[in-house]
mmCIF file of C-alpha atoms and ligand atoms in Angstrom:
data_model
loop_
_atom_site.group_PDB
_atom_site.id
_atom_site.type_symbol
_atom_site.label_atom_id
_atom_site.label_comp_id
_atom_site.label_asym_id
_atom_site.label_seq_id
_atom_site.Cartn_x
_atom_site.Cartn_y
_atom_site.Cartn_z
ATOM 1 C CA MET A 48 0.000 0.000 0.000
ATOM 2 C CA THR A 49 1.442 3.406 -0.901
ATOM 3 C CA THR A 50 1.302 6.272 1.525
ATOM 4 C CA SER A 51 -1.398 8.054 -0.504
ATOM 5 C CA HIS A 52 -3.568 4.931 -0.430
ATOM 6 C CA ALA A 53 -3.044 4.698 3.305
ATOM 7 C CA ALA A 54 -4.009 8.368 3.577
ATOM 8 C CA GLU A 55 -7.216 7.833 1.629
ATOM 9 C CA GLU A 56 -8.125 4.844 3.750
ATOM 10 C CA ALA A 57 -7.307 6.620 6.955
ATOM 11 C CA SER A 58 -9.524 9.576 6.100
ATOM 12 C CA THR A 59 -12.494 7.216 5.805
ATOM 13 C CA SER A 60 -11.749 5.135 8.877
ATOM 14 C CA GLU A 61 -11.933 6.477 12.404
ATOM 15 C CA SER A 62 -9.835 3.690 13.828
ATOM 16 C CA HIS A 63 -6.758 4.473 11.745
ATOM 17 C CA TYR A 64 -3.978 6.179 13.592
ATOM 18 C CA VAL A 65 -3.216 9.662 12.287
ATOM 19 C CA ASP A 66 0.010 11.350 13.257
ATOM 20 C CA HIS A 67 0.017 14.921 12.014
ATOM 21 C CA GLU A 68 3.802 15.183 12.028
ATOM 22 C CA ASN A 69 4.266 12.014 10.031
ATOM 23 C CA PRO A 70 2.661 10.192 7.143
ATOM 24 C CA ILE A 71 -0.540 8.387 8.007
ATOM 25 C CA ILE A 72 -0.052 4.935 9.306
ATOM 26 C CA GLY A 73 -2.341 2.051 8.357
ATOM 27 C CA LEU A 74 -2.230 0.449 11.758
ATOM 28 C CA HIS A 75 -5.353 -0.070 13.906
ATOM 29 C CA ASN A 76 -5.458 0.257 17.694
ATOM 30 C CA CYS A 77 -1.928 1.434 17.723
ATOM 31 C CA LYS A 78 0.247 2.280 20.679
ATOM 32 C CA LEU A 79 3.740 3.771 20.679
ATOM 33 C CA ILE A 80 6.055 1.242 22.331
ATOM 34 C CA GLN A 81 9.450 2.744 21.696
ATOM 35 C CA GLN A 82 10.787 6.132 20.778
ATOM 36 C CA GLY A 83 14.426 5.556 19.845
ATOM 37 C CA ALA A 84 17.141 7.820 18.482
ATOM 38 C CA GLU A 85 16.512 6.781 14.864
ATOM 39 C CA ALA A 86 13.061 5.224 14.804
ATOM 40 C CA ARG A 87 9.667 5.052 16.481
ATOM 41 C CA VAL A 88 8.045 1.680 17.017
ATOM 42 C CA TRP A 89 4.286 1.131 17.391
ATOM 43 C CA GLU A 90 2.294 -2.004 18.000
ATOM 44 C CA GLY A 91 -1.227 -2.545 16.681
ATOM 45 C CA VAL A 92 -3.194 -4.540 14.148
ATOM 46 C CA TYR A 93 -2.357 -4.562 10.444
ATOM 47 C CA LEU A 94 -4.656 -6.369 7.989
ATOM 48 C CA GLY A 95 -6.169 -8.202 10.922
ATOM 49 C CA LYS A 96 -2.820 -9.443 12.265
ATOM 50 C CA PRO A 97 -0.941 -8.388 15.408
ATOM 51 C CA ALA A 98 1.766 -6.144 13.998
ATOM 52 C CA VAL A 99 4.612 -3.830 14.847
ATOM 53 C CA LEU A 100 5.421 -0.795 12.768
ATOM 54 C CA LYS A 101 8.851 0.768 12.694
ATOM 55 C CA GLN A 102 9.264 4.208 11.230
ATOM 56 C CA ARG A 103 12.600 5.913 10.788
ATOM 57 C CA PHE A 104 12.465 9.671 11.078
ATOM 58 C CA SER A 105 14.778 12.337 9.750
ATOM 59 C CA LYS A 106 17.561 13.725 11.861
ATOM 60 C CA ARG A 107 17.635 17.486 11.671
ATOM 61 C CA TYR A 108 21.400 17.728 12.167
ATOM 62 C CA ARG A 109 22.070 15.641 9.035
ATOM 63 C CA HIS A 110 22.094 17.113 5.556
ATOM 64 C CA PRO A 111 18.620 16.334 4.073
ATOM 65 C CA SER A 112 19.859 14.353 1.050
ATOM 66 C CA LEU A 113 22.407 12.407 3.125
ATOM 67 C CA ASP A 114 19.700 11.799 5.724
ATOM 68 C CA ALA A 115 17.248 10.477 3.125
ATOM 69 C CA ARG A 116 19.912 8.208 1.632
ATOM 70 C CA LEU A 117 20.959 6.827 5.022
ATOM 71 C CA THR A 118 17.344 6.208 6.046
ATOM 72 C CA GLN A 119 16.619 4.329 2.805
ATOM 73 C CA THR A 120 19.848 2.301 3.071
ATOM 74 C CA ARG A 121 19.062 1.219 6.643
ATOM 75 C CA LEU A 122 15.481 0.343 5.735
ATOM 76 C CA LYS A 123 16.564 -1.823 2.788
ATOM 77 C CA GLN A 124 19.370 -3.437 4.744
ATOM 78 C CA GLU A 125 17.003 -4.227 7.616
ATOM 79 C CA VAL A 126 14.542 -6.022 5.335
ATOM 80 C CA ARG A 127 17.252 -7.816 3.333
ATOM 81 C CA SER A 128 19.106 -9.080 6.366
ATOM 82 C CA MET A 129 15.907 -10.343 7.978
ATOM 83 C CA LEU A 130 15.132 -12.393 4.896
ATOM 84 C CA ARG A 131 18.699 -13.675 4.727
ATOM 85 C CA ALA A 132 18.571 -14.623 8.389
ATOM 86 C CA ARG A 133 15.416 -16.670 7.783
ATOM 87 C CA LYS A 134 17.096 -18.495 4.926
ATOM 88 C CA LEU A 135 19.938 -19.309 7.319
ATOM 89 C CA GLY A 136 17.443 -20.857 9.736
ATOM 90 C CA VAL A 137 17.402 -17.958 12.215
ATOM 91 C CA LEU A 138 13.903 -16.873 13.246
ATOM 92 C CA THR A 139 12.981 -13.259 12.543
ATOM 93 C CA PRO A 140 9.503 -11.658 12.375
ATOM 94 C CA CYS A 141 7.743 -11.828 8.980
ATOM 95 C CA VAL A 142 7.881 -8.563 7.071
ATOM 96 C CA LEU A 143 4.246 -7.702 6.240
ATOM 97 C CA CYS A 144 4.749 -4.527 4.225
ATOM 98 C CA VAL A 145 7.400 -1.937 3.395
ATOM 99 C CA GLU A 146 6.519 1.679 2.593
ATOM 100 C CA HIS A 147 9.645 3.295 1.211
ATOM 101 C CA GLU A 148 8.155 6.794 0.945
ATOM 102 C CA ALA A 149 7.203 6.794 4.604
ATOM 103 C CA SER A 150 10.346 4.882 5.739
ATOM 104 C CA THR A 151 8.191 2.327 7.489
ATOM 105 C CA ILE A 152 8.261 -1.425 7.848
ATOM 106 C CA TYR A 153 5.318 -3.468 9.160
ATOM 107 C CA PHE A 154 6.349 -6.642 10.961
ATOM 108 C CA GLU A 155 4.493 -9.586 12.372
ATOM 109 C CA ARG A 156 4.283 -8.998 16.155
ATOM 110 C CA VAL A 157 6.076 -11.615 18.194
ATOM 111 C CA GLU A 158 4.212 -12.293 21.433
ATOM 112 C CA GLY A 159 6.711 -12.823 24.195
ATOM 113 C CA VAL A 160 9.438 -11.039 26.141
ATOM 114 C CA SER A 161 12.918 -9.808 25.345
ATOM 115 C CA VAL A 162 15.919 -11.850 26.480
ATOM 116 C CA LYS A 163 16.697 -8.866 28.700
ATOM 117 C CA GLN A 164 13.363 -9.245 30.495
ATOM 118 C CA ALA A 165 13.637 -13.048 30.601
ATOM 119 C CA LEU A 166 17.085 -12.958 32.229
ATOM 120 C CA SER A 167 16.316 -10.069 34.601
ATOM 121 C CA SER A 168 13.051 -11.559 35.836
ATOM 122 C CA GLY A 169 14.867 -14.451 37.501
ATOM 123 C CA ALA A 170 11.921 -16.632 36.495
ATOM 124 C CA LEU A 171 13.921 -18.946 34.226
ATOM 125 C CA GLN A 172 14.879 -22.370 35.520
ATOM 126 C CA PRO A 173 18.628 -23.079 35.115
ATOM 127 C CA ALA A 174 18.009 -25.596 32.301
ATOM 128 C CA ALA A 175 15.738 -23.169 30.397
ATOM 129 C CA GLN A 176 18.270 -20.384 30.870
ATOM 130 C CA LEU A 177 21.086 -22.551 29.519
ATOM 131 C CA GLU A 178 18.931 -23.539 26.552
ATOM 132 C CA LEU A 179 18.249 -19.868 25.815
ATOM 133 C CA LEU A 180 21.932 -18.902 26.018
ATOM 134 C CA ARG A 181 22.837 -21.798 23.738
ATOM 135 C CA ALA A 182 20.135 -20.746 21.259
ATOM 136 C CA ILE A 183 21.660 -17.256 21.167
ATOM 137 C CA GLY A 184 25.131 -18.696 20.398
ATOM 138 C CA SER A 185 23.858 -20.945 17.627
ATOM 139 C CA ALA A 186 21.725 -18.191 16.035
ATOM 140 C CA ILE A 187 24.706 -15.798 15.888
ATOM 141 C CA ALA A 188 26.904 -18.603 14.515
ATOM 142 C CA ALA A 189 24.370 -19.232 11.715
ATOM 143 C CA LEU A 190 24.178 -15.507 10.882
ATOM 144 C CA HIS A 191 27.968 -15.131 10.847
ATOM 145 C CA ASP A 192 28.594 -18.273 8.798
ATOM 146 C CA GLY A 193 26.074 -16.885 6.291
ATOM 147 C CA GLY A 194 27.912 -13.538 6.153
ATOM 148 C CA VAL A 195 25.354 -11.508 8.122
ATOM 149 C CA ILE A 196 26.660 -9.161 10.827
ATOM 150 C CA HIS A 197 23.773 -8.023 13.034
ATOM 151 C CA GLY A 198 25.429 -4.763 14.096
ATOM 152 C CA ASP A 199 23.395 -4.158 17.284
ATOM 153 C CA LEU A 200 23.363 -7.351 19.303
ATOM 154 C CA THR A 201 21.831 -6.512 22.666
ATOM 155 C CA THR A 202 19.522 -8.529 24.889
ATOM 156 C CA SER A 203 16.654 -6.160 23.903
ATOM 157 C CA ASN A 204 17.038 -7.152 20.256
ATOM 158 C CA LEU A 205 16.561 -10.844 21.040
ATOM 159 C CA LEU A 206 13.020 -11.993 21.823
ATOM 160 C CA VAL A 207 11.726 -15.200 23.408
ATOM 161 C CA ARG A 208 8.475 -16.226 21.677
ATOM 162 C CA ALA A 209 5.834 -17.101 24.270
ATOM 163 C CA ALA A 210 4.251 -19.920 22.234
ATOM 164 C CA ASP A 211 7.333 -22.140 22.092
ATOM 165 C CA ASN A 212 10.181 -20.303 23.842
ATOM 166 C CA ALA A 213 11.955 -19.974 20.479
ATOM 167 C CA LEU A 214 14.555 -17.253 20.035
ATOM 168 C CA VAL A 215 13.587 -14.537 17.522
ATOM 169 C CA VAL A 216 16.187 -12.005 16.383
ATOM 170 C CA ILE A 217 15.023 -8.436 15.574
ATOM 171 C CA ASP A 218 16.372 -4.960 14.751
ATOM 172 C CA PHE A 219 18.637 -5.507 11.746
ATOM 173 C CA GLY A 220 18.790 -1.765 10.962
ATOM 174 C CA LEU A 221 22.560 -1.612 11.532
ATOM 175 C CA SER A 222 23.335 -4.956 9.911
ATOM 176 C CA SER A 223 25.886 -5.513 7.185
ATOM 177 C CA ASN A 224 27.267 -8.295 5.030
ATOM 178 C CA SER A 225 30.750 -9.459 5.816
ATOM 179 C CA SER A 226 32.773 -12.608 6.222
ATOM 180 C CA ILE A 227 35.695 -10.845 7.904
ATOM 181 C CA ALA A 228 36.587 -12.298 11.326
ATOM 182 C CA GLU A 229 37.080 -8.839 12.860
ATOM 183 C CA ASP A 230 33.488 -7.817 11.979
ATOM 184 C CA LYS A 231 32.083 -10.980 13.547
ATOM 185 C CA ALA A 232 34.304 -10.495 16.601
ATOM 186 C CA VAL A 233 33.043 -6.935 17.112
ATOM 187 C CA ASP A 234 29.440 -8.207 16.801
ATOM 188 C CA LEU A 235 30.138 -10.715 19.598
ATOM 189 C CA TYR A 236 31.903 -8.080 21.673
ATOM 190 C CA VAL A 237 28.897 -5.743 21.491
ATOM 191 C CA LEU A 238 26.756 -8.571 22.866
ATOM 192 C CA GLU A 239 29.278 -9.365 25.591
ATOM 193 C CA ARG A 240 29.185 -5.726 26.696
ATOM 194 C CA ALA A 241 25.380 -5.879 26.764
ATOM 195 C CA PHE A 242 25.546 -8.975 28.984
ATOM 196 C CA THR A 243 28.115 -7.493 31.364
ATOM 197 C CA SER A 244 26.277 -4.203 31.704
ATOM 198 C CA ALA A 245 22.690 -5.481 31.953
ATOM 199 C CA HIS A 246 23.098 -8.940 33.477
ATOM 200 C CA ALA A 247 26.252 -8.758 35.612
ATOM 201 C CA SER A 248 24.386 -10.097 38.626
ATOM 202 C CA CYS A 249 23.377 -13.267 36.749
ATOM 203 C CA GLY A 250 26.960 -14.593 36.597
ATOM 204 C CA PRO A 251 29.088 -15.435 33.561
ATOM 205 C CA LEU A 252 26.180 -16.062 31.168
ATOM 206 C CA PHE A 253 28.065 -14.977 28.091
ATOM 207 C CA GLU A 254 30.481 -17.909 28.427
ATOM 208 C CA ASP A 255 27.598 -20.258 27.572
ATOM 209 C CA VAL A 256 26.740 -18.131 24.520
ATOM 210 C CA LEU A 257 30.359 -18.325 23.350
ATOM 211 C CA ALA A 258 30.606 -22.078 23.955
ATOM 212 C CA SER A 259 27.539 -22.613 21.801
ATOM 213 C CA TYR A 260 28.886 -20.264 19.102
ATOM 214 C CA ARG A 261 32.101 -22.271 19.036
ATOM 215 C CA GLN A 262 30.157 -25.495 18.702
ATOM 216 C CA HIS A 263 27.910 -24.244 15.900
ATOM 217 C CA SER A 264 30.114 -22.014 13.748
ATOM 218 C CA ARG A 265 32.241 -23.679 11.098
ATOM 219 C CA LEU A 266 34.581 -20.666 11.223
ATOM 220 C CA TRP A 267 34.749 -20.279 14.992
ATOM 221 C CA CYS A 268 38.555 -20.391 15.227
ATOM 222 C CA PRO A 269 39.546 -17.146 13.404
ATOM 223 C CA THR A 270 36.488 -15.373 14.850
ATOM 224 C CA LEU A 271 37.200 -16.308 18.453
ATOM 225 C CA ASN A 272 40.909 -15.455 18.055
ATOM 226 C CA LYS A 273 39.901 -12.014 16.822
ATOM 227 C CA PHE A 274 37.324 -11.782 19.600
ATOM 228 C CA ALA A 275 40.109 -12.266 22.182
ATOM 229 C CA GLU A 276 42.012 -9.366 20.535
ATOM 230 C CA VAL A 277 38.949 -7.112 20.418
ATOM 231 C CA ARG A 278 38.241 -7.873 24.092
ATOM 232 C CA MET A 279 41.845 -7.015 24.998
ATOM 233 C CA ARG A 280 41.663 -3.716 23.102
ATOM 234 C CA GLY A 281 38.406 -2.916 24.901
ATOM 235 C CA ARG A 282 39.972 -3.630 28.308
ATOM 236 C CA LYS A 283 43.030 -1.474 27.558
ATOM 237 C CA ARG A 284 40.752 1.358 26.459
ATOM 238 C CA ALA A 285 38.725 1.007 29.657
ATOM 239 C CA MET A 286 41.930 1.161 31.774
ATOM 240 C CA VAL A 287 43.280 4.222 29.987
ATOM 241 C CA GLY A 288 39.835 5.812 30.342
HETATM 242 N N1 ADP B 464 8.267 -7.883 15.594
HETATM 243 C C1 ADP B 464 8.220 -7.513 16.873
HETATM 244 N N2 ADP B 464 7.430 -8.166 17.750
HETATM 245 C C2 ADP B 464 7.362 -7.785 19.036
HETATM 246 N N3 ADP B 464 8.043 -6.749 19.554
HETATM 247 C C3 ADP B 464 8.850 -6.057 18.736
HETATM 248 C C4 ADP B 464 8.985 -6.394 17.354
HETATM 249 N N4 ADP B 464 9.829 -5.509 16.778
HETATM 250 C C5 ADP B 464 10.202 -4.668 17.753
HETATM 251 N N5 ADP B 464 9.624 -4.978 18.937
HETATM 252 C C6 ADP B 464 9.779 -4.276 20.217
HETATM 253 O O1 ADP B 464 10.095 -2.919 19.962
HETATM 254 C C7 ADP B 464 11.390 -2.604 20.468
HETATM 255 C C8 ADP B 464 12.092 -1.663 19.496
HETATM 256 O O2 ADP B 464 12.218 -2.264 18.213
HETATM 257 P P1 ADP B 464 13.616 -2.269 17.459
HETATM 258 O O3 ADP B 464 13.439 -2.862 16.111
HETATM 259 O O4 ADP B 464 14.639 -2.912 18.333
HETATM 260 O O5 ADP B 464 13.901 -0.703 17.282
HETATM 261 P P2 ADP B 464 15.114 0.222 17.751
HETATM 262 O O6 ADP B 464 15.999 0.321 16.537
HETATM 263 O O7 ADP B 464 14.488 1.528 18.106
HETATM 264 O O8 ADP B 464 15.817 -0.434 18.910
HETATM 265 C C9 ADP B 464 12.086 -3.951 20.647
HETATM 266 O O9 ADP B 464 13.091 -3.903 21.634
HETATM 267 C C10 ADP B 464 10.927 -4.857 21.014
HETATM 268 O O10 ADP B 464 10.627 -4.732 22.393
HETATM 269 MG MG1 MG B 465 16.396 -2.361 19.206
#
């Protein structure tokens, strides 16, 4: 659906959400769930399905043409990488619709909690927690072996689907394609930092993620060697301040 079609529909339907600052959004019963630095995320109902809508907005400090190009590049990369991830056997939400003009993507809504919430709640049994950490390691291994770098691996960008406790990976807006060990190592390091900052009290959880990565990635050796270097650089930087 193009933006103008959405606009026409919205003007005839009371239940459509209308944001006067932004293009009209074809999402029913919608609620803003996240206002980030680059995008706003709403949840609602799209074509009768529980959906999430992500809209990138322009950054005033960026030159308008550079801004438009960057927004379009991130949008395309997000959709492409999600499809690639699925082909590699990594669960990601279905993409329901992309509106380039409005810089929006409609996703299937995954009912469940983020890994951040799951780990912080303390509600997970040790076996379920280990299974989750191992699922994270194997999902990243599959992405990396397929040349997909996520670019923003945090425990908020990993969801646990309520129906079957499956791991679903989201937020590929900063993803890239690379088979270079350094890029994979940095991806892992970003996730390690997320674990140490958000889940320090839960013990050395990331070690289980790494063990599973090592078990599942064909190319674990160069990646984990680089990872040790990246970690060392990070520690030195932290000491120097
Ligand atoms: N498909 C989805 N199903 C359920 N929740 C989602 C989905 N996509 C995003 N979310 C929720 O919205 C939040 C923000 O979405 P995300 O794509 O990570 O945007 P941002 O780039 O702003 O971090 C996520 O952390 C998650 O809680
Ligand atoms: Mg995110």
